[in-house]
Amino acid sequence: MNLAVNGERLLQRLEELAEIGAIVGADGDRGSARLALTAEDGQGRDLVVKWMRDLGLDISIDGVGNVIATMPHPSGLSPVMTGSHIDTVATGGRFDGNLGVLAGLEVIESVMSAGDELDRPLAVGFFTDEEGARFPPDMLGSLVYAGGMTVEEALDIRAVDGARFGDELESIGYAGGAPSPGPAPHAFVELHIEQGPVLEVEDIKIGAVTGVQGISWTKVTLRGQSNHAGTTPMSMRKDPAAALFTIGAELQRIVERIGEPQVGTIGRVELVPNLVNVVPASATFTVDVRHTDDETLINVEREVAALIEEVAAQHGLLVETESLARFAPVVFDDRVVEIVERSAQQRELSVKRMPSGAGHDAQMLARVCPSAMVFTPSVRGISHNPAEITADEDLIAGCQVLCDVMLELAGTTFEEAK
Ligand code: GLV
Ligand code: MN
Ligand code: MN
């Protein structure tokens, strides 16, 4: 089936959803802030669910608020599923996650309007709390969908602002009754912006994503002795901030020594009491390290843990650490990657196989069905920032490739294709 998606309709929906929780960045860029399970997330959900209902899709909502909308179909067969997330970081752009959900809706609307019968249904979902910025870990909803965490465990998770996941989910009205883990789809494919610079720099239109690098998040708290900043001699301090800055500088050195694709980030820091003339009582910070090779990642985690212990001991501090997220690297199904690559070529779009630096819901669905992803270029590689931009033509091209891939997957019997 050669079906053209309606690019204008996709762009309009992206605009409309971006208005919910709209923010303006430092340079006047328009972004969105819909942290998971906030009122804004709830309003965004209501809008997308309304669009799903308008199309007559069967909607299921599970115990962590994952929403899956499936095309009615006489076969009763498992669907080809797409989807992503509509929660954002607090400084979010308009496309991260939203593109994958609304492109999926667009594919389904195009297929239903064309009236052609597929061998099996299509489905589009949005998974709760992909970002993990409020409730760690990231990809929490899709992790539960794929059976990697129970609903009960998820409901008891505390946000960085202290709120309980289950209470916040109730308050936005998205605690549903659909079973968890969710039913395994026939296959899963997710369209996402690259969120990095590679496609733009190499002037390539489509990324056929081969896998996702391993992710490790740790929360560290260093406790010392709060005291007067003017009277306490340097040699007599137990200063958690001084230790934190040494750890930060050393982390950079470790990451640079290992080289690409190793990355390391201290993204969140809290000093208590955070005052100009007070040696802090505590420093709490997060360490995010990622690599495509799990061995390397394990070694980096060990090295960073030893570094933290050593520096804390030098400063006479107590250390508490908590793992917030740990996901091994994921390799996508080569048969699906091959379909993505071929679909791009058939549309005469340049295409490159590449790994993903960011975490995605597809990496969780890969546990239960053949999965892969389609990337579309990010201008200047900027993301998690209101300045996140993808050109309209690239958004539409990505949606078109998603459509072609989903239609092909609907006719693919994986056992035979092996
Ligand atoms: C989540 O999306 C991440 O990659 O941090
Ligand atoms: Mn995302
Ligand atoms: Mn993101």
Short mmCIF file of C-alpha atoms and ligand atoms in Angstrom, two decimals:
data_model
loop_
_atom_site.label_atom_id
_atom_site.label_comp_id
_atom_site.label_asym_id
_atom_site.label_seq_id
_atom_site.Cartn_x
_atom_site.Cartn_y
_atom_site.Cartn_z
CA MET A 1 0.00 0.00 0.00
CA ASN A 2 1.49 3.35 -1.00
CA LEU A 3 -0.15 5.82 1.32
CA ALA A 4 0.74 9.50 1.83
CA VAL A 5 0.37 10.90 5.34
CA ASN A 6 -1.21 14.33 5.88
CA GLY A 7 1.76 16.44 6.95
CA GLU A 8 -0.29 19.57 7.64
CA ARG A 9 -2.54 17.70 10.06
CA LEU A 10 0.54 16.38 11.90
CA LEU A 11 2.05 19.87 12.20
CA GLN A 12 -1.23 21.33 13.44
CA ARG A 13 -1.56 18.72 16.17
CA LEU A 14 2.05 19.27 17.24
CA GLU A 15 1.31 23.00 17.54
CA GLU A 16 -1.86 22.42 19.53
CA LEU A 17 -0.27 20.02 22.00
CA ALA A 18 2.75 22.33 22.44
CA GLU A 19 0.41 25.09 23.65
CA ILE A 20 -0.30 23.07 26.79
CA GLY A 21 2.41 24.00 29.29
CA ALA A 22 3.95 26.37 26.74
CA ILE A 23 7.21 28.02 27.86
CA VAL A 24 9.56 30.51 26.23
CA GLY A 25 13.31 29.86 26.29
CA ALA A 26 16.12 32.34 26.90
CA ASP A 27 16.33 33.19 23.20
CA GLY A 28 12.58 33.43 22.68
CA ASP A 29 12.19 29.81 21.51
CA ARG A 30 8.86 28.13 22.16
CA GLY A 31 8.98 24.96 24.21
CA SER A 32 6.76 22.95 26.54
CA ALA A 33 6.88 22.02 30.22
CA ARG A 34 4.70 19.02 31.06
CA LEU A 35 6.53 17.13 33.78
CA ALA A 36 5.04 13.68 34.34
CA LEU A 37 1.71 13.58 36.22
CA THR A 38 1.45 17.35 36.68
CA ALA A 39 -1.76 19.17 35.76
CA GLU A 40 -0.16 20.09 32.40
CA ASP A 41 0.59 16.44 31.67
CA GLY A 42 -3.06 15.71 32.49
CA GLN A 43 -4.29 18.37 30.05
CA GLY A 44 -1.94 17.13 27.33
CA ARG A 45 -3.25 13.60 27.87
CA ASP A 46 -6.86 14.77 27.66
CA LEU A 47 -6.21 16.40 24.29
CA VAL A 48 -4.46 13.38 22.79
CA VAL A 49 -7.10 10.99 24.16
CA LYS A 50 -9.81 13.20 22.62
CA TRP A 51 -8.08 12.86 19.23
CA MET A 52 -7.87 9.09 19.75
CA ARG A 53 -11.58 8.92 20.60
CA ASP A 54 -12.52 11.11 17.62
CA LEU A 55 -10.88 8.48 15.42
CA GLY A 56 -12.95 5.71 17.03
CA LEU A 57 -9.92 3.88 18.42
CA ASP A 58 -10.22 1.36 21.26
CA ILE A 59 -8.48 2.98 24.23
CA SER A 60 -6.92 1.16 27.15
CA ILE A 61 -5.33 2.78 30.20
CA ASP A 62 -3.30 0.68 32.62
CA GLY A 63 -2.44 1.04 36.30
CA VAL A 64 0.45 3.47 35.68
CA GLY A 65 -1.45 5.58 33.15
CA ASN A 66 -0.01 4.19 29.91
CA VAL A 67 -2.58 4.92 27.17
CA ILE A 68 -2.81 2.59 24.16
CA ALA A 69 -5.25 3.27 21.30
CA THR A 70 -5.88 0.47 18.83
CA MET A 71 -7.62 0.53 15.48
CA PRO A 72 -10.78 -1.64 15.52
CA HIS A 73 -9.98 -4.76 13.47
CA PRO A 74 -11.88 -8.00 12.83
CA SER A 75 -8.82 -10.28 13.14
CA GLY A 76 -8.22 -10.02 16.90
CA LEU A 77 -4.49 -10.23 16.08
CA SER A 78 -1.85 -8.33 18.05
CA PRO A 79 -1.23 -4.86 16.62
CA VAL A 80 1.78 -3.23 15.05
CA MET A 81 2.37 -0.60 17.70
CA THR A 82 4.01 2.77 17.64
CA GLY A 83 4.15 5.53 20.22
CA SER A 84 6.34 7.44 22.58
CA HIS A 85 5.63 9.92 25.40
CA ILE A 86 4.04 13.32 25.92
CA ASP A 87 5.65 14.15 29.25
CA THR A 88 8.59 16.52 28.96
CA VAL A 89 11.49 17.73 31.06
CA ALA A 90 10.85 21.10 32.76
CA THR A 91 12.76 22.82 29.95
CA GLY A 92 11.26 20.70 27.17
CA GLY A 93 10.99 21.29 23.46
CA ARG A 94 7.95 20.68 21.30
CA PHE A 95 9.00 17.43 19.61
CA ASP A 96 10.73 15.09 22.08
CA GLY A 97 8.19 12.27 22.46
CA ASN A 98 5.27 14.28 21.11
CA LEU A 99 6.35 13.67 17.53
CA GLY A 100 6.28 9.90 17.98
CA VAL A 101 2.79 9.93 19.47
CA LEU A 102 1.19 12.36 17.05
CA ALA A 103 2.91 10.82 14.03
CA GLY A 104 1.47 7.48 15.12
CA LEU A 105 -1.98 9.03 15.32
CA GLU A 106 -1.46 10.54 11.88
CA VAL A 107 -0.48 7.17 10.39
CA ILE A 108 -3.59 5.56 11.85
CA GLU A 109 -5.87 8.35 10.64
CA SER A 110 -4.38 8.13 7.12
CA VAL A 111 -4.76 4.36 6.99
CA MET A 112 -8.35 4.47 8.30
CA SER A 113 -9.37 7.23 5.87
CA ALA A 114 -7.89 5.26 2.95
CA GLY A 115 -10.16 2.39 3.98
CA ASP A 116 -7.70 -0.35 3.00
CA GLU A 117 -7.75 -3.54 5.03
CA LEU A 118 -4.56 -4.53 6.82
CA ASP A 119 -3.71 -8.06 7.98
CA ARG A 120 -3.58 -6.83 11.56
CA PRO A 121 -4.45 -3.60 13.44
CA LEU A 122 -2.20 -0.65 14.15
CA ALA A 123 -1.94 0.92 17.60
CA VAL A 124 -0.44 4.08 19.03
CA GLY A 125 0.44 4.62 22.67
CA PHE A 126 1.89 7.18 25.01
CA PHE A 127 3.80 5.84 27.96
CA THR A 128 3.86 7.55 31.35
CA ASP A 129 6.95 9.33 32.65
CA GLU A 130 9.42 8.56 29.88
CA GLU A 131 11.61 11.42 30.99
CA GLY A 132 12.12 10.28 34.57
CA ALA A 133 12.96 13.91 35.36
CA ARG A 134 10.26 14.03 38.06
CA PHE A 135 9.86 10.33 38.96
CA PRO A 136 13.00 8.26 38.27
CA PRO A 137 13.70 5.97 36.52
CA ASP A 138 13.22 7.18 32.97
CA MET A 139 11.00 5.05 30.67
CA LEU A 140 9.02 4.09 33.77
CA GLY A 141 5.68 3.53 32.00
CA SER A 142 7.07 1.42 29.19
CA LEU A 143 9.19 -0.52 31.72
CA VAL A 144 5.97 -1.47 33.52
CA TYR A 145 4.21 -2.21 30.21
CA ALA A 146 7.04 -4.62 29.30
CA GLY A 147 6.97 -6.34 32.71
CA GLY A 148 10.20 -4.88 34.11
CA MET A 149 8.51 -3.28 37.15
CA THR A 150 5.20 -3.95 38.87
CA VAL A 151 2.42 -1.36 39.07
CA GLU A 152 2.65 -1.47 42.87
CA GLU A 153 6.36 -0.65 42.83
CA ALA A 154 5.75 2.21 40.42
CA LEU A 155 2.89 3.71 42.44
CA ASP A 156 5.15 4.06 45.51
CA ILE A 157 7.94 5.96 43.73
CA ARG A 158 8.61 9.42 45.11
CA ALA A 159 9.17 12.42 42.88
CA VAL A 160 12.11 14.75 43.24
CA ASP A 161 9.50 17.16 44.72
CA GLY A 162 8.38 14.50 47.25
CA ALA A 163 5.01 13.62 45.66
CA ARG A 164 3.96 9.96 45.42
CA PHE A 165 3.51 8.60 41.87
CA GLY A 166 0.21 6.86 42.69
CA ASP A 167 -1.31 9.99 44.27
CA GLU A 168 -0.32 12.21 41.36
CA LEU A 169 -1.65 9.67 38.85
CA GLU A 170 -5.01 9.60 40.67
CA SER A 171 -5.14 13.37 40.77
CA ILE A 172 -4.94 13.67 36.97
CA GLY A 173 -7.47 10.83 36.54
CA TYR A 174 -5.25 8.37 34.65
CA ALA A 175 -5.13 5.35 36.98
CA GLY A 176 -6.70 2.77 34.68
CA GLY A 177 -7.54 -0.90 34.95
CA ALA A 178 -5.92 -2.46 31.86
CA PRO A 179 -3.61 -5.38 32.70
CA SER A 180 0.10 -5.02 33.40
CA PRO A 181 2.33 -6.17 31.84
CA GLY A 182 0.51 -5.10 28.70
CA PRO A 183 -0.13 -7.46 25.79
CA ALA A 184 2.93 -7.88 23.56
CA PRO A 185 2.47 -6.16 20.20
CA HIS A 186 3.36 -7.91 16.93
CA ALA A 187 6.15 -5.34 16.51
CA PHE A 188 6.99 -1.86 17.80
CA VAL A 189 8.51 1.08 15.95
CA GLU A 190 8.98 4.57 17.41
CA LEU A 191 9.61 7.80 15.54
CA HIS A 192 11.70 10.31 17.51
CA ILE A 193 13.83 13.35 16.88
CA GLU A 194 17.51 12.45 17.07
CA GLN A 195 18.22 14.94 19.90
CA GLY A 196 21.85 14.96 18.78
CA PRO A 197 23.86 16.51 15.95
CA VAL A 198 24.86 13.53 13.77
CA LEU A 199 22.12 13.55 11.10
CA GLU A 200 22.34 17.29 10.55
CA VAL A 201 26.13 17.36 10.41
CA GLU A 202 26.21 14.47 7.93
CA ASP A 203 23.23 15.88 5.97
CA ILE A 204 21.21 12.67 6.37
CA LYS A 205 17.42 12.68 6.61
CA ILE A 206 16.60 9.45 8.44
CA GLY A 207 18.34 7.47 11.17
CA ALA A 208 17.63 3.73 11.27
CA VAL A 209 18.28 3.21 14.96
CA THR A 210 20.19 0.03 15.77
CA GLY A 211 19.98 0.24 19.57
CA VAL A 212 20.19 2.41 22.67
CA GLN A 213 23.23 2.91 24.86
CA GLY A 214 23.29 1.78 28.49
CA ILE A 215 22.10 4.32 31.07
CA SER A 216 23.13 4.65 34.72
CA TRP A 217 21.75 7.32 37.07
CA THR A 218 22.92 7.66 40.67
CA LYS A 219 21.85 10.13 43.35
CA VAL A 220 24.64 11.01 45.76
CA THR A 221 24.38 12.87 49.07
CA LEU A 222 27.50 14.10 50.88
CA ARG A 223 27.03 15.23 54.48
CA GLY A 224 29.52 17.40 56.35
CA GLN A 225 29.49 20.14 58.97
CA SER A 226 27.64 23.34 58.24
CA ASN A 227 29.51 26.33 59.63
CA HIS A 228 30.38 30.01 59.25
CA ALA A 229 32.10 30.78 55.94
CA GLY A 230 34.25 33.52 57.45
CA THR A 231 35.44 31.94 60.68
CA THR A 232 36.07 28.31 59.78
CA PRO A 233 39.66 27.75 58.59
CA MET A 234 39.91 25.76 55.36
CA SER A 235 41.87 22.99 57.10
CA MET A 236 39.09 22.55 59.67
CA ARG A 237 36.12 22.23 57.33
CA LYS A 238 33.95 19.31 56.36
CA ASP A 239 32.67 20.96 53.19
CA PRO A 240 30.44 18.84 50.89
CA ALA A 241 30.47 21.50 48.15
CA ALA A 242 34.26 21.44 47.93
CA ALA A 243 34.10 17.66 47.55
CA LEU A 244 31.36 17.91 44.91
CA PHE A 245 33.42 20.26 42.74
CA THR A 246 36.45 17.95 42.91
CA ILE A 247 34.22 14.98 41.98
CA GLY A 248 32.79 16.98 39.05
CA ALA A 249 36.23 17.84 37.70
CA GLU A 250 37.45 14.24 38.10
CA LEU A 251 34.34 12.86 36.41
CA GLN A 252 35.15 14.97 33.35
CA ARG A 253 38.68 13.55 33.33
CA ILE A 254 37.44 9.94 33.58
CA VAL A 255 34.95 10.43 30.74
CA GLU A 256 37.49 12.18 28.51
CA ARG A 257 40.08 9.45 29.14
CA ILE A 258 37.63 6.73 28.04
CA GLY A 259 36.63 8.78 24.99
CA GLU A 260 33.52 8.62 22.79
CA PRO A 261 30.83 7.41 23.11
CA GLN A 262 31.31 7.65 26.90
CA VAL A 263 29.34 10.54 28.38
CA GLY A 264 28.98 11.73 31.97
CA THR A 265 26.79 14.47 33.44
CA ILE A 266 26.11 16.02 36.81
CA GLY A 267 22.70 17.48 35.98
CA ARG A 268 21.16 18.24 39.33
CA VAL A 269 22.80 19.80 42.40
CA GLU A 270 21.32 20.90 45.71
CA LEU A 271 23.37 22.52 48.44
CA VAL A 272 21.81 22.89 51.87
CA PRO A 273 21.28 25.56 53.09
CA ASN A 274 22.56 27.18 49.84
CA LEU A 275 23.58 30.51 51.32
CA VAL A 276 26.51 32.80 50.46
CA ASN A 277 28.16 32.78 53.89
CA VAL A 278 27.48 29.24 55.06
CA VAL A 279 29.66 26.16 54.52
CA PRO A 280 26.97 23.71 53.36
CA ALA A 281 25.69 20.90 55.52
CA SER A 282 25.07 18.65 52.53
CA ALA A 283 25.45 18.42 48.77
CA THR A 284 23.05 16.21 46.84
CA PHE A 285 23.72 15.62 43.15
CA THR A 286 22.98 13.20 40.32
CA VAL A 287 25.51 11.39 38.13
CA ASP A 288 24.34 10.25 34.67
CA VAL A 289 26.84 8.02 32.80
CA ARG A 290 26.11 6.23 29.52
CA HIS A 291 27.95 3.96 27.09
CA THR A 292 26.99 1.55 24.32
CA ASP A 293 29.11 -1.21 25.87
CA ASP A 294 27.92 -2.58 29.22
CA GLU A 295 31.41 -3.75 30.36
CA THR A 296 32.72 -0.24 29.92
CA LEU A 297 29.72 1.22 31.69
CA ILE A 298 30.15 -1.14 34.65
CA ASN A 299 33.83 -0.13 34.93
CA VAL A 300 32.93 3.57 34.80
CA GLU A 301 30.31 3.11 37.50
CA ARG A 302 32.93 1.41 39.71
CA GLU A 303 35.49 4.09 39.05
CA VAL A 304 33.05 6.91 39.83
CA ALA A 305 31.88 5.17 43.02
CA ALA A 306 35.51 4.81 44.19
CA LEU A 307 36.18 8.45 43.33
CA ILE A 308 33.22 9.62 45.41
CA GLU A 309 34.32 7.53 48.41
CA GLU A 310 37.89 8.76 48.18
CA VAL A 311 37.06 12.47 47.87
CA ALA A 312 34.42 12.25 50.60
CA ALA A 313 36.96 10.60 52.95
CA GLN A 314 39.50 13.36 52.24
CA HIS A 315 36.91 15.92 53.35
CA GLY A 316 35.63 13.89 56.34
CA LEU A 317 32.14 13.48 54.85
CA LEU A 318 29.44 10.82 55.06
CA VAL A 319 28.25 9.41 51.72
CA GLU A 320 24.81 8.05 50.73
CA THR A 321 24.17 6.77 47.22
CA GLU A 322 20.99 5.58 45.55
CA SER A 323 20.63 4.08 42.08
CA LEU A 324 17.84 5.96 40.24
CA ALA A 325 18.04 4.13 36.92
CA ARG A 326 20.18 1.37 35.40
CA PHE A 327 19.44 -0.02 31.97
CA ALA A 328 21.84 -2.15 29.95
CA PRO A 329 22.45 -1.26 26.29
CA VAL A 330 19.71 -2.52 23.97
CA VAL A 331 20.15 -3.92 20.46
CA PHE A 332 17.12 -3.51 18.22
CA ASP A 333 15.76 -6.24 15.94
CA ASP A 334 17.76 -6.22 12.73
CA ARG A 335 14.71 -7.20 10.67
CA VAL A 336 12.87 -4.07 11.79
CA VAL A 337 15.98 -1.90 11.36
CA GLU A 338 16.28 -3.26 7.83
CA ILE A 339 12.65 -2.32 7.07
CA VAL A 340 13.29 1.23 8.37
CA GLU A 341 16.37 1.53 6.17
CA ARG A 342 14.62 0.21 3.09
CA SER A 343 11.52 2.36 3.63
CA ALA A 344 13.68 5.50 3.75
CA GLN A 345 15.51 4.47 0.58
CA GLN A 346 12.22 3.84 -1.22
CA ARG A 347 11.18 7.43 -0.39
CA GLU A 348 14.59 8.58 -1.69
CA LEU A 349 15.58 9.83 1.74
CA SER A 350 19.24 9.47 2.77
CA VAL A 351 19.50 7.06 5.68
CA LYS A 352 22.13 5.95 8.17
CA ARG A 353 22.21 3.20 10.77
CA MET A 354 23.05 4.69 14.17
CA PRO A 355 22.72 4.05 17.91
CA SER A 356 20.62 6.29 20.16
CA GLY A 357 22.27 8.38 22.86
CA ALA A 358 18.95 9.08 24.60
CA GLY A 359 16.71 6.57 26.32
CA HIS A 360 13.42 5.69 24.61
CA ASP A 361 10.26 3.68 25.21
CA ALA A 362 11.21 1.44 22.26
CA GLN A 363 14.09 0.04 24.32
CA MET A 364 11.56 -1.35 26.80
CA LEU A 365 9.19 -2.68 24.13
CA ALA A 366 12.23 -4.43 22.61
CA ARG A 367 12.01 -6.83 25.58
CA VAL A 368 8.67 -8.20 24.34
CA CYS A 369 8.53 -7.84 20.53
CA PRO A 370 10.69 -7.04 17.47
CA SER A 371 11.38 -3.31 17.80
CA ALA A 372 13.37 -0.45 16.31
CA MET A 373 13.21 3.31 15.81
CA VAL A 374 13.22 6.01 13.15
CA PHE A 375 15.21 9.21 13.82
CA THR A 376 14.69 12.55 12.15
CA PRO A 377 17.27 15.38 12.35
CA SER A 378 17.48 17.90 15.21
CA VAL A 379 18.60 21.41 14.26
CA ARG A 380 22.03 22.03 15.91
CA GLY A 381 21.47 18.77 17.78
CA ILE A 382 19.71 20.67 20.58
CA SER A 383 17.13 18.98 22.81
CA HIS A 384 15.77 19.09 26.38
CA ASN A 385 15.67 22.82 25.67
CA PRO A 386 12.90 25.04 24.21
CA ALA A 387 15.33 25.66 21.32
CA GLU A 388 14.71 22.05 20.18
CA ILE A 389 13.73 22.32 16.49
CA THR A 390 13.18 19.90 13.63
CA ALA A 391 12.30 21.30 10.19
CA ASP A 392 8.68 20.78 9.13
CA GLU A 393 9.72 18.79 6.07
CA ASP A 394 11.81 16.47 8.25
CA LEU A 395 8.94 15.94 10.70
CA ILE A 396 6.69 14.98 7.79
CA ALA A 397 9.34 12.77 6.15
CA GLY A 398 9.82 10.94 9.44
CA CYS A 399 6.07 10.41 9.75
CA GLN A 400 5.92 9.10 6.18
CA VAL A 401 8.70 6.60 6.86
CA LEU A 402 6.93 5.55 10.07
CA CYS A 403 3.77 4.93 8.04
CA ASP A 404 5.60 2.86 5.43
CA VAL A 405 7.35 0.82 8.12
CA MET A 406 4.13 0.14 10.04
CA LEU A 407 2.33 -0.99 6.91
CA GLU A 408 5.16 -3.33 6.03
CA LEU A 409 5.32 -4.70 9.58
CA ALA A 410 1.58 -5.40 9.44
CA GLY A 411 2.28 -7.82 6.59
CA THR A 412 5.47 -9.33 8.04
CA THR A 413 5.47 -12.74 9.70
CA PHE A 414 8.63 -12.67 11.76
CA GLU A 415 9.11 -16.42 11.92
CA GLU A 416 9.21 -16.58 8.11
CA ALA A 417 11.32 -13.46 7.78
CA LYS A 418 14.16 -14.94 9.92
C1 GLV B 1 15.50 10.08 28.68
O1 GLV B 1 14.79 10.33 27.79
C2 GLV B 1 16.92 10.27 28.64
O2 GLV B 1 17.56 9.82 27.69
O3 GLV B 1 17.43 10.91 29.57
MN MN B 2 11.92 11.31 24.23
MN MN B 3 13.52 13.55 26.58
#
